Short mmCIF file of C-alpha atoms and ligand atoms in Angstrom, two decimals:
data_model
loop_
_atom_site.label_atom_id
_atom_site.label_comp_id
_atom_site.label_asym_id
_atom_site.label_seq_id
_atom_site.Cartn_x
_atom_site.Cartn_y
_atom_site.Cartn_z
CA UNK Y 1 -19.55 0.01 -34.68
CA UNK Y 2 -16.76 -2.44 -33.42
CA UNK Y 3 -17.41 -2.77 -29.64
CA UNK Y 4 -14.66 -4.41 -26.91
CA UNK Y 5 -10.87 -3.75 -27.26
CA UNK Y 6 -9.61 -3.58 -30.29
CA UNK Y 7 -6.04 -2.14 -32.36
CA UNK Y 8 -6.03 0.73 -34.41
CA UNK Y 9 -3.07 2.55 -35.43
CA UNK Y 10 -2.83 6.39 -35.11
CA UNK Y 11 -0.16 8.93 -36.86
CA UNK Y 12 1.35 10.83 -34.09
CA UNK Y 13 1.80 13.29 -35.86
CA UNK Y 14 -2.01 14.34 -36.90
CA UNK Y 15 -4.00 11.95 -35.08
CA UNK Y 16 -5.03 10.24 -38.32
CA UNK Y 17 -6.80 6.80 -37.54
CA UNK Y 18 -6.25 3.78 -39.11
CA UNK Y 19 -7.18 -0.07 -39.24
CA UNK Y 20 -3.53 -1.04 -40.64
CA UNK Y 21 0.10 0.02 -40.31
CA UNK Y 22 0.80 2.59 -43.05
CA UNK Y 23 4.16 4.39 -44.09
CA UNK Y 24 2.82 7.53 -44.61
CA UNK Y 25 -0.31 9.25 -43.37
CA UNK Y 26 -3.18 10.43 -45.29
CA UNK Y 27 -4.13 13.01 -43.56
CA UNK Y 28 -0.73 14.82 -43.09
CA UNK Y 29 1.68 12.75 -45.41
CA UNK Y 30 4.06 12.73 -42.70
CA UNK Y 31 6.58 9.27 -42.69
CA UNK Y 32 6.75 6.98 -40.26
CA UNK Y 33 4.15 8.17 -37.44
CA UNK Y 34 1.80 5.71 -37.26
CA UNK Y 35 2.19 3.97 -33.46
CA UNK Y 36 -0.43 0.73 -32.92
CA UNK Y 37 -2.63 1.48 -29.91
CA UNK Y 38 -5.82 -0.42 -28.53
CA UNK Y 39 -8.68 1.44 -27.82
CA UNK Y 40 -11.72 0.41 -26.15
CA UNK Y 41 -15.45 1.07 -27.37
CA UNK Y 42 -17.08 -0.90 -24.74
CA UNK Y 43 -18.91 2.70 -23.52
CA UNK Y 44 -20.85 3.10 -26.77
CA UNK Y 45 -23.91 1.40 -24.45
CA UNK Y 46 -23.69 3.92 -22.27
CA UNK Y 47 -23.41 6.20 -25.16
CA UNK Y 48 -27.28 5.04 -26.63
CA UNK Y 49 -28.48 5.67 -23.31
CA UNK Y 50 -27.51 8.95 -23.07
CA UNK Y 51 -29.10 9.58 -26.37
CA UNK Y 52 -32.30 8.68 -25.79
CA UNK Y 53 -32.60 11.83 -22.62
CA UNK Y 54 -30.93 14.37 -24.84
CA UNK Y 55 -32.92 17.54 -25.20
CA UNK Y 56 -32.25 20.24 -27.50
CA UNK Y 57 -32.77 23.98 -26.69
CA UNK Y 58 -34.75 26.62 -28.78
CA UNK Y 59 -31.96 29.44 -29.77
CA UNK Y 60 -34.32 32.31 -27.62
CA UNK Y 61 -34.12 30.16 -24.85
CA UNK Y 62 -30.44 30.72 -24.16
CA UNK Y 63 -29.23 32.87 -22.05
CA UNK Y 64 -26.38 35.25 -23.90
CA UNK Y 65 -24.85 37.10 -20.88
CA UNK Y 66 -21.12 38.15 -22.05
CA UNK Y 67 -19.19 35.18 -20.68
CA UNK Y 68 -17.66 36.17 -17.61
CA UNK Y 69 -14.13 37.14 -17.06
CA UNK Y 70 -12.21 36.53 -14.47
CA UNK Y 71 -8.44 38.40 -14.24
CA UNK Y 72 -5.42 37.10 -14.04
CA UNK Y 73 -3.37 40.16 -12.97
CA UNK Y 74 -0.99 39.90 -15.46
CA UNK Y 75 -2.41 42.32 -18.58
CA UNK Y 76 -0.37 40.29 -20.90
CA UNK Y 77 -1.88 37.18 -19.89
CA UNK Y 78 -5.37 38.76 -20.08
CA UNK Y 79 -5.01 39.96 -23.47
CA UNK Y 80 -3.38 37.14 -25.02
CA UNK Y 81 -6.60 35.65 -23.57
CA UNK Y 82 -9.15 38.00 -24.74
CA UNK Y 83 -9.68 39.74 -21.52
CA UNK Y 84 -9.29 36.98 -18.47
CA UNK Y 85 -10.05 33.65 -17.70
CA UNK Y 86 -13.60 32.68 -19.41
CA UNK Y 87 -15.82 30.20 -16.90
CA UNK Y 88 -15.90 26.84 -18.26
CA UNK Y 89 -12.90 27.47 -20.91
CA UNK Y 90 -9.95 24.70 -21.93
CA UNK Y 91 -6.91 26.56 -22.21
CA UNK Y 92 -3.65 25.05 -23.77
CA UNK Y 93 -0.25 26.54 -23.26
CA UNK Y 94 1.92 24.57 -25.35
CA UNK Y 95 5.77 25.75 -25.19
CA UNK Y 96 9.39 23.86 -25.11
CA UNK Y 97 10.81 22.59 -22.18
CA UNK Y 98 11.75 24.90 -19.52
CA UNK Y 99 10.83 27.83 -20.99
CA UNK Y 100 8.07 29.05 -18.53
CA UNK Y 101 4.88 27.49 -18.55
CA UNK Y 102 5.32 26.20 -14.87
CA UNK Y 103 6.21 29.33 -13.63
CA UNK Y 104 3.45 31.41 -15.47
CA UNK Y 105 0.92 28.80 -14.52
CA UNK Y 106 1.97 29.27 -10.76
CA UNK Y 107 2.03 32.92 -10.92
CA UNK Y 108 -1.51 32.60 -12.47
CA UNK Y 109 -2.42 30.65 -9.19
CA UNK Y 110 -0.61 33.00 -6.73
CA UNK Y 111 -2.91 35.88 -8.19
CA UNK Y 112 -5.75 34.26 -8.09
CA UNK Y 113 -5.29 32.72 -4.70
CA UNK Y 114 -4.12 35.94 -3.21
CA UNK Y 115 -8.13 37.08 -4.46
CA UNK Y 116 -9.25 33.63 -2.50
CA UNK Y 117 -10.52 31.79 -6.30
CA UNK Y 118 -10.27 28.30 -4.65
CA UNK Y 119 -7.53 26.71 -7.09
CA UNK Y 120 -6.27 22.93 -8.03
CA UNK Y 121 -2.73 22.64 -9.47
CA UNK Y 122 -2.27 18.96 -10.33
CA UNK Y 123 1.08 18.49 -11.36
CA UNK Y 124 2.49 15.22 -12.84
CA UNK Y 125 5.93 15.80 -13.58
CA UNK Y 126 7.49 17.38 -9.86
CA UNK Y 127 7.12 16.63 -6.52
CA UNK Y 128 5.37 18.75 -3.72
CA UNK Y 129 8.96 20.02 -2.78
CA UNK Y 130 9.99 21.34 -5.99
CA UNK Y 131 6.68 23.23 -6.77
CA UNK Y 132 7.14 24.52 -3.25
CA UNK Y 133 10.66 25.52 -4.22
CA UNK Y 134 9.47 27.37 -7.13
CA UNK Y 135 6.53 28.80 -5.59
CA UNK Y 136 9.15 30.51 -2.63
CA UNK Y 137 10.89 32.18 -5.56
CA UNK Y 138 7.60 34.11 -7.08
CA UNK Y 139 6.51 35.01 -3.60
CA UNK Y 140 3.86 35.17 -0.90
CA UNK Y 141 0.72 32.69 -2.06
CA UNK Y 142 -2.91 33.00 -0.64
CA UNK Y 143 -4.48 30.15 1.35
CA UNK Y 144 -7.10 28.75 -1.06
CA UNK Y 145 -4.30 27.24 -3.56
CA UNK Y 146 -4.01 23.35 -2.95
CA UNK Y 147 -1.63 21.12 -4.65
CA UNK Y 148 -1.89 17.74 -6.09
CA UNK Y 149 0.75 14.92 -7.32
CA UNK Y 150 -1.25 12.84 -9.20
CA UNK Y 151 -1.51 11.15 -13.06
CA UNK Y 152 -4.34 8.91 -12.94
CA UNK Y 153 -7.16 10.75 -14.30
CA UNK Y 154 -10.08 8.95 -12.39
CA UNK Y 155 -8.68 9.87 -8.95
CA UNK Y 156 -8.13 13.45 -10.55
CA UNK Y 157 -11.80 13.63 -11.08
CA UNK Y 158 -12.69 12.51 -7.88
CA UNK Y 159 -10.80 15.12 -6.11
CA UNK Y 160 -12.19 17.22 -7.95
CA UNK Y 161 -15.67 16.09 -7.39
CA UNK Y 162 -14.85 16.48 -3.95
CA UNK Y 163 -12.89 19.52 -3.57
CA UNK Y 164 -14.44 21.49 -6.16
CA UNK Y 165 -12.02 24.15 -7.53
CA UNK Y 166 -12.65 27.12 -9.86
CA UNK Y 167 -9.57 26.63 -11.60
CA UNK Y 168 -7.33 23.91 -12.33
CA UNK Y 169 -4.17 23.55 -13.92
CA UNK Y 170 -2.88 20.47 -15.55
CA UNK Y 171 0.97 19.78 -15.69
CA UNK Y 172 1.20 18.75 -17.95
CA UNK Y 173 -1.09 16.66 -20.23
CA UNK Y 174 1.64 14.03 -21.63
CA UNK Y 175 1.63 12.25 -18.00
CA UNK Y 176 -1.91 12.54 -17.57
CA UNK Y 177 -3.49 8.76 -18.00
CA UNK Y 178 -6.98 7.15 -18.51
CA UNK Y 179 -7.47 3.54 -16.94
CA UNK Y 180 -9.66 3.25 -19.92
CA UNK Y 181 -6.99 3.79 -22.33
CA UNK Y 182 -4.62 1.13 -22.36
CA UNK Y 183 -1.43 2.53 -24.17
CA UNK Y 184 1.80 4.97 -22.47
CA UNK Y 185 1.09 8.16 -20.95
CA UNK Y 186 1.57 10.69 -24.13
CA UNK Y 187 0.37 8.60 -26.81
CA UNK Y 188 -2.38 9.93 -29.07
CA UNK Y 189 -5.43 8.20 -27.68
CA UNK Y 190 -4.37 8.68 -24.44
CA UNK Y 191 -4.04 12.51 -25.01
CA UNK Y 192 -7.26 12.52 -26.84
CA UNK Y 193 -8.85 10.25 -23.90
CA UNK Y 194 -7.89 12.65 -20.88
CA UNK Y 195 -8.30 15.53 -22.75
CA UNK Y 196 -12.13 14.82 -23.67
CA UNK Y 197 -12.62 13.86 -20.10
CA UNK Y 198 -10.79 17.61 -19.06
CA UNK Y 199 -13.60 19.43 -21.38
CA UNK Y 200 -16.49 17.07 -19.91
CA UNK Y 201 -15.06 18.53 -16.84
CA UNK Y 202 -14.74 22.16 -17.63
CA UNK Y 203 -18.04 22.37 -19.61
CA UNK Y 204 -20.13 20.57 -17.04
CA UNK Y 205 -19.25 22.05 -13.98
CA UNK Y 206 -17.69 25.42 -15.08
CA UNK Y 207 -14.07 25.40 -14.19
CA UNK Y 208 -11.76 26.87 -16.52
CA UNK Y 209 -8.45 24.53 -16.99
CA UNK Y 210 -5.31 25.10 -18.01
CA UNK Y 211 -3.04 22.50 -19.96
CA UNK Y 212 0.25 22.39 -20.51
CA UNK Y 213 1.43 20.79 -23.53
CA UNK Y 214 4.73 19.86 -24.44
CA UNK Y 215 6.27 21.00 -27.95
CA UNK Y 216 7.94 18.80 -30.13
CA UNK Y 217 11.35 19.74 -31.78
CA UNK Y 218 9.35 20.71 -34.63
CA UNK Y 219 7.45 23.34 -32.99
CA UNK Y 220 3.61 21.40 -32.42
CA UNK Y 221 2.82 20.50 -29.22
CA UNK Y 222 3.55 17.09 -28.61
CA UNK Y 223 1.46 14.10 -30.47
CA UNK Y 224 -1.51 14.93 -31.95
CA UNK Y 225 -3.10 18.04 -33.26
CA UNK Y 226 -6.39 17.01 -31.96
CA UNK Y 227 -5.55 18.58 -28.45
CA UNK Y 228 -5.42 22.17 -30.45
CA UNK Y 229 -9.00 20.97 -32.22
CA UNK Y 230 -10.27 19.97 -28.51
CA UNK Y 231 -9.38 23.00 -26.67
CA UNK Y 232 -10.70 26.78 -26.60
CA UNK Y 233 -7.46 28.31 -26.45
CA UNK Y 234 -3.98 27.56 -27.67
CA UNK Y 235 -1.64 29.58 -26.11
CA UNK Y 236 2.33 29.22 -27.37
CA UNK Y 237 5.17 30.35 -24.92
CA UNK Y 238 8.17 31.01 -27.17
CA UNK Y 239 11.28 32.62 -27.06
CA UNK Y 240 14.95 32.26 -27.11
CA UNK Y 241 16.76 30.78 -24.05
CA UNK Y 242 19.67 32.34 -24.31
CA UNK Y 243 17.30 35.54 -23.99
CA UNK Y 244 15.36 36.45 -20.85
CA UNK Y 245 12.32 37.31 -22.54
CA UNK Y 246 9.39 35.31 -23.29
CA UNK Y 247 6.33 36.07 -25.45
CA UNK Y 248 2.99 33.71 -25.36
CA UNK Y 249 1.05 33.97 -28.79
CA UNK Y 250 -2.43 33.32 -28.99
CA UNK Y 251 -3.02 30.53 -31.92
CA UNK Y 252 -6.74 29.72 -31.42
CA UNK Y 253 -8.94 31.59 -29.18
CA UNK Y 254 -13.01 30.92 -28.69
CA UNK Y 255 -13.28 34.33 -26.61
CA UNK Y 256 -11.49 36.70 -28.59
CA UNK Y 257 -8.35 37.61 -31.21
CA UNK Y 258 -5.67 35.24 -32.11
CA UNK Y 259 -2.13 36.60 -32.92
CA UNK Y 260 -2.09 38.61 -29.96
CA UNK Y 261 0.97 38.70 -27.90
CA UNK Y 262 2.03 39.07 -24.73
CA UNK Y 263 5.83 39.59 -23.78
CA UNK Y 264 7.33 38.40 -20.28
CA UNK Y 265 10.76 39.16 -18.82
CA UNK Y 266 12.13 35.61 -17.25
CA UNK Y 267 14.19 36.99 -13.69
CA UNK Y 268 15.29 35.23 -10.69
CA UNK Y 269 11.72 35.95 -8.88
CA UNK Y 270 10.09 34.78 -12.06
CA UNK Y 271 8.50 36.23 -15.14
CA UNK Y 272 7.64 39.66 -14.77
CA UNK Y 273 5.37 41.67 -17.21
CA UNK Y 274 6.97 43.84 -20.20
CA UNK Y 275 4.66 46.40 -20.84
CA UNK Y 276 5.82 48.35 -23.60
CA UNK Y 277 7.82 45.60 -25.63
CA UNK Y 278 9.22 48.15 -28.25
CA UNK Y 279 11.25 49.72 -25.78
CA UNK Y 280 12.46 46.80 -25.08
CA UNK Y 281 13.11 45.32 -28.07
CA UNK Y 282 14.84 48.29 -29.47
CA UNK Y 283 17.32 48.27 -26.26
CA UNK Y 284 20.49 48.57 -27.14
CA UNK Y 285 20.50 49.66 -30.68
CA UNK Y 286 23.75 51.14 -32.46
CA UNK Y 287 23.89 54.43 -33.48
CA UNK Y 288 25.25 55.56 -36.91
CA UNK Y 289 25.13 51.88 -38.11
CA UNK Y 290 24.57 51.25 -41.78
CA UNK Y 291 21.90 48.52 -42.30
CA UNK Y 292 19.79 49.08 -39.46
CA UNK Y 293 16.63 50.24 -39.64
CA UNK Y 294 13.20 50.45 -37.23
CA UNK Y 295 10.04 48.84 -38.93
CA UNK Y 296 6.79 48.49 -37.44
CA UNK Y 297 4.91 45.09 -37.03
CA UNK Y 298 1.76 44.49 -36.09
CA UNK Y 299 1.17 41.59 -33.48
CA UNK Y 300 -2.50 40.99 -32.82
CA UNK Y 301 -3.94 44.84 -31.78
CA UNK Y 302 -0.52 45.80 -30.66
CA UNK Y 303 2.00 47.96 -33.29
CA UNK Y 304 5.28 46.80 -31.85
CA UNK Y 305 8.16 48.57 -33.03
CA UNK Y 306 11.76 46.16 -34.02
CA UNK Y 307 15.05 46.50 -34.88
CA UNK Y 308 15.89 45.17 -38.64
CA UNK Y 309 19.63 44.73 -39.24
CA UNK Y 310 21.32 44.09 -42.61
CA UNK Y 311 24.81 42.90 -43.33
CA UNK Y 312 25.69 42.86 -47.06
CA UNK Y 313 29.28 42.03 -48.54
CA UNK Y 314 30.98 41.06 -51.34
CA UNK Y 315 31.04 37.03 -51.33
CA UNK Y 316 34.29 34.74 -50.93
CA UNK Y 317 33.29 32.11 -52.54
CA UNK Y 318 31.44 30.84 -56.24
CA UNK Y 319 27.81 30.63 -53.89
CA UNK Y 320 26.60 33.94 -52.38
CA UNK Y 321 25.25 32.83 -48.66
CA UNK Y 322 22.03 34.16 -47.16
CA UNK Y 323 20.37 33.96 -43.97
CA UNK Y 324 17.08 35.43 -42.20
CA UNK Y 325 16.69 35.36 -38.61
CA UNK Y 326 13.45 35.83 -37.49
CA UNK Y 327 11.71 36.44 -40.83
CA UNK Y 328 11.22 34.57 -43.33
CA UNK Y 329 14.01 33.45 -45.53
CA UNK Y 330 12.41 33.28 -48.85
CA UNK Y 331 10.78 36.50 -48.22
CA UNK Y 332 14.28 37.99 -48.46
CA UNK Y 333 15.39 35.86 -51.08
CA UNK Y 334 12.25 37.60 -52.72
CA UNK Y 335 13.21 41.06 -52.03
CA UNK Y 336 16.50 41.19 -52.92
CA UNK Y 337 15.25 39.73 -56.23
CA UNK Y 338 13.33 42.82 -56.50
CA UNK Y 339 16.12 45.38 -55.20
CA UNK Y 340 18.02 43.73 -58.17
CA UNK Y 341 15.62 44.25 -60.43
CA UNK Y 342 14.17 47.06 -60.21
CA UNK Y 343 16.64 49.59 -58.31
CA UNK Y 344 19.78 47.87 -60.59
CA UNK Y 345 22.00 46.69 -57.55
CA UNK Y 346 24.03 43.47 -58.15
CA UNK Y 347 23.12 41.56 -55.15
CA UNK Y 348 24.13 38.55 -57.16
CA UNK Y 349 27.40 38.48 -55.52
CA UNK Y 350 27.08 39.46 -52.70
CA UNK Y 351 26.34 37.39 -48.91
CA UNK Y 352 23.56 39.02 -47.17
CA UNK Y 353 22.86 38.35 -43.68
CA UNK Y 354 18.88 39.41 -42.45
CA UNK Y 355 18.44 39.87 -38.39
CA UNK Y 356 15.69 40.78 -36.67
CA UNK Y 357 17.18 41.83 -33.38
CA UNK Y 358 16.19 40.94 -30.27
CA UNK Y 359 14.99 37.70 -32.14
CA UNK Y 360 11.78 38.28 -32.11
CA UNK Y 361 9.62 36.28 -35.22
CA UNK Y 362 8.43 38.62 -37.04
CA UNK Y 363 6.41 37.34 -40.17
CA UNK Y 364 3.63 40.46 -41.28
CA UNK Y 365 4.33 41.72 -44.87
CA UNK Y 366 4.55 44.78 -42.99
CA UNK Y 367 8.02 44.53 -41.89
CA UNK Y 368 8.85 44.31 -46.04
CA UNK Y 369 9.96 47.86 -46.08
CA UNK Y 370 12.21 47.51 -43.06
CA UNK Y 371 13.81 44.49 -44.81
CA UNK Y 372 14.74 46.45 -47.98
CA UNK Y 373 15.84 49.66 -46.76
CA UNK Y 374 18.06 47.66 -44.22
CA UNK Y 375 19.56 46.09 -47.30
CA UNK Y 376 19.93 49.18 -49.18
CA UNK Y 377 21.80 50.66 -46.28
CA UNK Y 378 24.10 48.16 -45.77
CA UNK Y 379 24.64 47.81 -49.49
CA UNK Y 380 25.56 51.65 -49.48
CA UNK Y 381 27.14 52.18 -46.79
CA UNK Y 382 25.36 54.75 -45.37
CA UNK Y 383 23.18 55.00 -41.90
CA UNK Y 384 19.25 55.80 -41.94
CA UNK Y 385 18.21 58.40 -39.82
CA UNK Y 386 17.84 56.61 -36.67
CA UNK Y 387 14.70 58.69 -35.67
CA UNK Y 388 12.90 57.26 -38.76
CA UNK Y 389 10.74 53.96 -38.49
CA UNK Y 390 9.12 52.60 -41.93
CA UNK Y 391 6.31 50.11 -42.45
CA UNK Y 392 4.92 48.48 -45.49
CA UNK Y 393 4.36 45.63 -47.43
CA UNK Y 394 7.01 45.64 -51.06
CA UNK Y 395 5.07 43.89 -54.02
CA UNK Y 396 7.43 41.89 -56.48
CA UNK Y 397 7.28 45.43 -59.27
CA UNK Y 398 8.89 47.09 -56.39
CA UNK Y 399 5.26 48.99 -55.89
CA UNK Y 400 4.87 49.74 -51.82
CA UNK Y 401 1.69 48.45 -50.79
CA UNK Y 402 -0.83 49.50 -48.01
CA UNK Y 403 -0.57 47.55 -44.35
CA UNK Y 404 -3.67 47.83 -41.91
CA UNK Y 405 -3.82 50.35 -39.18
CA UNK Y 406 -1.21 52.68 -40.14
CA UNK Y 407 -2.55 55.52 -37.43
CA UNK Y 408 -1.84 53.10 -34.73
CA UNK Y 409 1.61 52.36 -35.97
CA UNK Y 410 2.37 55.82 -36.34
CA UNK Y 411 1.44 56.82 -32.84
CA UNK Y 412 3.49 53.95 -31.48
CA UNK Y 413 6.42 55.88 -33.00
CA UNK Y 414 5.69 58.66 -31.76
CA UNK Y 415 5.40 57.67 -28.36
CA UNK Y 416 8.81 56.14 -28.41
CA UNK Y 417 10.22 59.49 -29.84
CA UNK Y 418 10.54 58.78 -33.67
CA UNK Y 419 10.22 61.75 -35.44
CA UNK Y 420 9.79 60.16 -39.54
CA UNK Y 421 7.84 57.65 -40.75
CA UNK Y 422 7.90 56.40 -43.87
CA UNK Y 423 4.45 54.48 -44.91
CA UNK Y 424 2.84 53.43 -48.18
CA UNK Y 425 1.52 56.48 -50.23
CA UNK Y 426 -2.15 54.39 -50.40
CA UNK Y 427 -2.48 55.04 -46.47
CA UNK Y 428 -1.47 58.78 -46.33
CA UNK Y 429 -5.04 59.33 -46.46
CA UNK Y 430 -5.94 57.61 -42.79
CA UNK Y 431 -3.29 59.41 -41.04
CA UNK Y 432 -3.96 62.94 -41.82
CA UNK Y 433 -4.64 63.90 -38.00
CA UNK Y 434 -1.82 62.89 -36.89
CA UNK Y 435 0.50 65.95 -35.69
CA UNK Y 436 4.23 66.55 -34.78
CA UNK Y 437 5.70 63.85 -36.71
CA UNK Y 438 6.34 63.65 -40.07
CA UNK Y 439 5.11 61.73 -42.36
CA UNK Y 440 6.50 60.11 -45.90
CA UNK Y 441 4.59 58.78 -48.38
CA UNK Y 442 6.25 56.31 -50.94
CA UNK Y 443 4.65 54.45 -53.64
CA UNK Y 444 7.55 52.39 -55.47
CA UNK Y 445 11.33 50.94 -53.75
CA UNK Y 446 12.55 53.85 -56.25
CA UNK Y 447 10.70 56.42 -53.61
CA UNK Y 448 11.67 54.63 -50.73
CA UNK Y 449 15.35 54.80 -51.61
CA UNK Y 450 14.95 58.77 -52.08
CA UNK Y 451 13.13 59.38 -49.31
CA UNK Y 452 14.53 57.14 -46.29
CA UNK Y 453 16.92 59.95 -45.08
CA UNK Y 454 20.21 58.62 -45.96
CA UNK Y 455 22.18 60.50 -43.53
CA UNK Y 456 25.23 61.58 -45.79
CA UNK Y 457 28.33 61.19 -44.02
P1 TYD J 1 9.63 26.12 -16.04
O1 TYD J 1 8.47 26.94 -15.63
O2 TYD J 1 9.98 24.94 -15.19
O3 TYD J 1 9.49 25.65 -17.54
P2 TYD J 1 8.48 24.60 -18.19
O4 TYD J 1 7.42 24.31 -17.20
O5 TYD J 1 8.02 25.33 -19.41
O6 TYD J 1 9.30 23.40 -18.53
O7 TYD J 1 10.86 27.13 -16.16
C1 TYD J 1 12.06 26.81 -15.69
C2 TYD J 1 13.11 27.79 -16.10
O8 TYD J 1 12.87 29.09 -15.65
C3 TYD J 1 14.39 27.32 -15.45
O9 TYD J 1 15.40 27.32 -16.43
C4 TYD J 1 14.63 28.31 -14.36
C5 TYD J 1 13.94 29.54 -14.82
N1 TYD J 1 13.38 30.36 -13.72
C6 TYD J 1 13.88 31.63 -13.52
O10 TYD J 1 14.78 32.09 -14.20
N2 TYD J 1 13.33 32.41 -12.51
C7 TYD J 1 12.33 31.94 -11.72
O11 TYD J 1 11.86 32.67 -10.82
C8 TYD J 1 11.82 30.62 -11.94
C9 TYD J 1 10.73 30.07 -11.09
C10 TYD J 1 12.38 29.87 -12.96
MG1 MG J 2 7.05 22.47 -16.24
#
């Protein structure tokens, strides 16, 4: 192994190492990412050292209490998390610019330091003042919170040694720097670098840390994927900003489910907790509409109910245009192809527009259903009952195919006063039980189109 400084180049994009320049990278064939950066291996000494005192442990010998959880008083947070704040854990919320992760991250610290957790928020990108600022907009903070302007890991560590916190936050990990490490704040081995160092940190003495990483225009947090590889949890805080609400996805999680979400309202005293998001999504809704329709996704353990809106119309021009917002595009493409196919309707010509209001992302097979029958309205003219939500996934014969925990998405209508629901035939069997609503079976598009309650006008 090479020891002293040397220069390697790394993609940016994947964290791919290399010992020469290349166009394109191996490992993610991305163009043009590779960025020359020197690292040093002068600590491999140290390294052999530390090998010769390792010990391993016999698998009876470990203790296997459940990991405990600490709360974060915000239930979405905690589920998102699987349950709280696990000792010892490396959590990354990755997110676009100014779309919350300060202010969650400080409302995660005014909780916990109203409950006297002795916390360290090390901030690298704004000044005492304007975290103060912030901080006087959320509201009253307890005593044991401490604040800390600072980018050079090594002194970070020391105050740490010294003040020894139960929880830290890092904002966010593209200033963060390693003496070591002698390329920009932000650059792949320096990410890498600091990072390792934050786990060494968290794993050895038992804090749990929180990262925030910044996203890219393409949607991964900034640089390299190995931060998502490094840490526990990857937490994403999307949403639109013309919007006021927010909703963190769970992409990796150690301690519990991924794809669970958790939905925030952004308001002048800053994000406050939406706890039944299919209310709110479905605010607003017009009545009598044709091509709109309620479907029922599944995100994580949580059915949550969403508008689907359709606009079909006879095209201007030679090219029919299509859109999908918040779904996928060729998903639609793909179910029109079957509408045309197998229910006869010359969608050929025709511009269709695909919404999922609210804009929400909404990408489970489940929502298939609501996509065609939102199509079929629109094409026809005529409203759906608006007390009718459907679910199910559409197969390319047109067959309607079973979705997972149908019961649950059922009584999620119900609660919100739906009174049909049309499912796939294959899962009448698992909702029998289920009283005062009723319930529609369909097995083909054909069925669907009979049974969806076109309300004749
Ligand atoms: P911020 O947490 O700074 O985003 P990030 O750290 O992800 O870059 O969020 C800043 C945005 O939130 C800013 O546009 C102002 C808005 N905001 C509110 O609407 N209400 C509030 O109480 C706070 C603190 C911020
Ligand atoms: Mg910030």
């Amino acid at each position: 192994m090479a020891t002293g400084k040397s220069t390697v180049y790394f993609c940016q994009n994947c964290g791919y190492e290399s010992a020469k320049w290349m166009g394109q990278c191996p490992g993610c064939h991305e163009w043009n990412t590779f960025v020359e950066e020197i690292v040093d291996r002068a600590g491999s000494a140290k390294g052999k050292k530390a090998a010769a005192e390792a010990q391993v442990t016999k698998i009876a010998d470990i203790r296997a209490d459940l990991e405990e959880r600490v709360t974060t008083d915000m239930q979405e947070l905690d589920r998102v998390l699987g349950g709280g704040i696990v000792k010892g854990s490396l959590v990354l919320v990755g997110g676009d610019p100014g779309i919350g992760k300060s202010t969650l991250l400080l409302q995660v610290c005014r909780n916990l330091s109203l409950r006297e957790y002795k916390v360290l928020y090390i901030s690298g990108e704004e000044s005492l003042q304007q975290i103060k600022i912030r901080a006087q907009r959320i509201g009253a903070f307890g005593d044991s919170l401490s604040l800390l302007c600072e980018t050079n890991l090594d002194t970070i560590r020391e105050v740490i040694n010294r003040f020894k916190p139960q929880i830290i936050i890092i904002d966010s990990i593209q200033t963060m720097y390693h003496e070591n490490v002698s390329s920009a704040p932000g650059s792949v081995s320096q990410i890498r670098e600091t990072t390792g160092v934050l786990m060494q940190i968290a794993k050895g003495d038992g804090i749990a840390i929180f990262i925030v990483g910044h996203v890219t225009k393409d949607g991964v947090v900034a640089g390299p994927r190995v931060l998502e590889h490094m840490v526990d949890t990857v937490l994403y805080f999307e949403g639109d900003r013309h919007a006021s609400y927010r909703i963190l996805r769970g992409v990796k999680n150690r301690f519990g489910s991924t794809n669970e979400i958790g939905v925030f309202e952004m308001r002048e005293d800053g994000l406050q907790e939406v706890d039944n998001p299919s209310e709110f999504m479905l605010k607003g809704r017009p009545e009598d509409a044709s091509g709109s329709v309620v479907a029922c996704s599944l995100e994580g353990t949580r059915p949550v109910l969403v508008e689907i809106q359709a606009l079909v119309c006879r095209t201007n021009f030679g090219m029919p245009r299509r859109t999908a917002a918040g779904t996928d595009y060729n998903r639609v493409n793909l179910l029109m192809a079957v509408l045309e196919k197998r229910l006869g309707l010359s969608l050929g010509n025709c511009d269709a527009y695909v919404n999922i209001a609210g804009g929400i992302r909404m990408n489970e097979p489940a929502v298939d259903l609501g996509i065609v029958l939102a199509i079929l309205s629109s094409y026809r003219e005529i409203p759906i009952d608006e007390k009718t939500i459907c679910f199910g996934e559409v197969g390319l014969s047109g067959e309607v195919r079973a979705v997972s925990m149908a019961a649950q998405r059922i009584q999620e209508a119900k609660k919100l006063g739906f009174t049909r629901c049309i499912i796939p035939t294959v899962c009448m069997d698992s909702v029998k039980e289920i009283k005062g609503i009723e319930i529609v079976g369909v097995s083909t598009v054909k069925d669907a189109e009979r049974s969806c309650a076109f309300v004749q006008k």
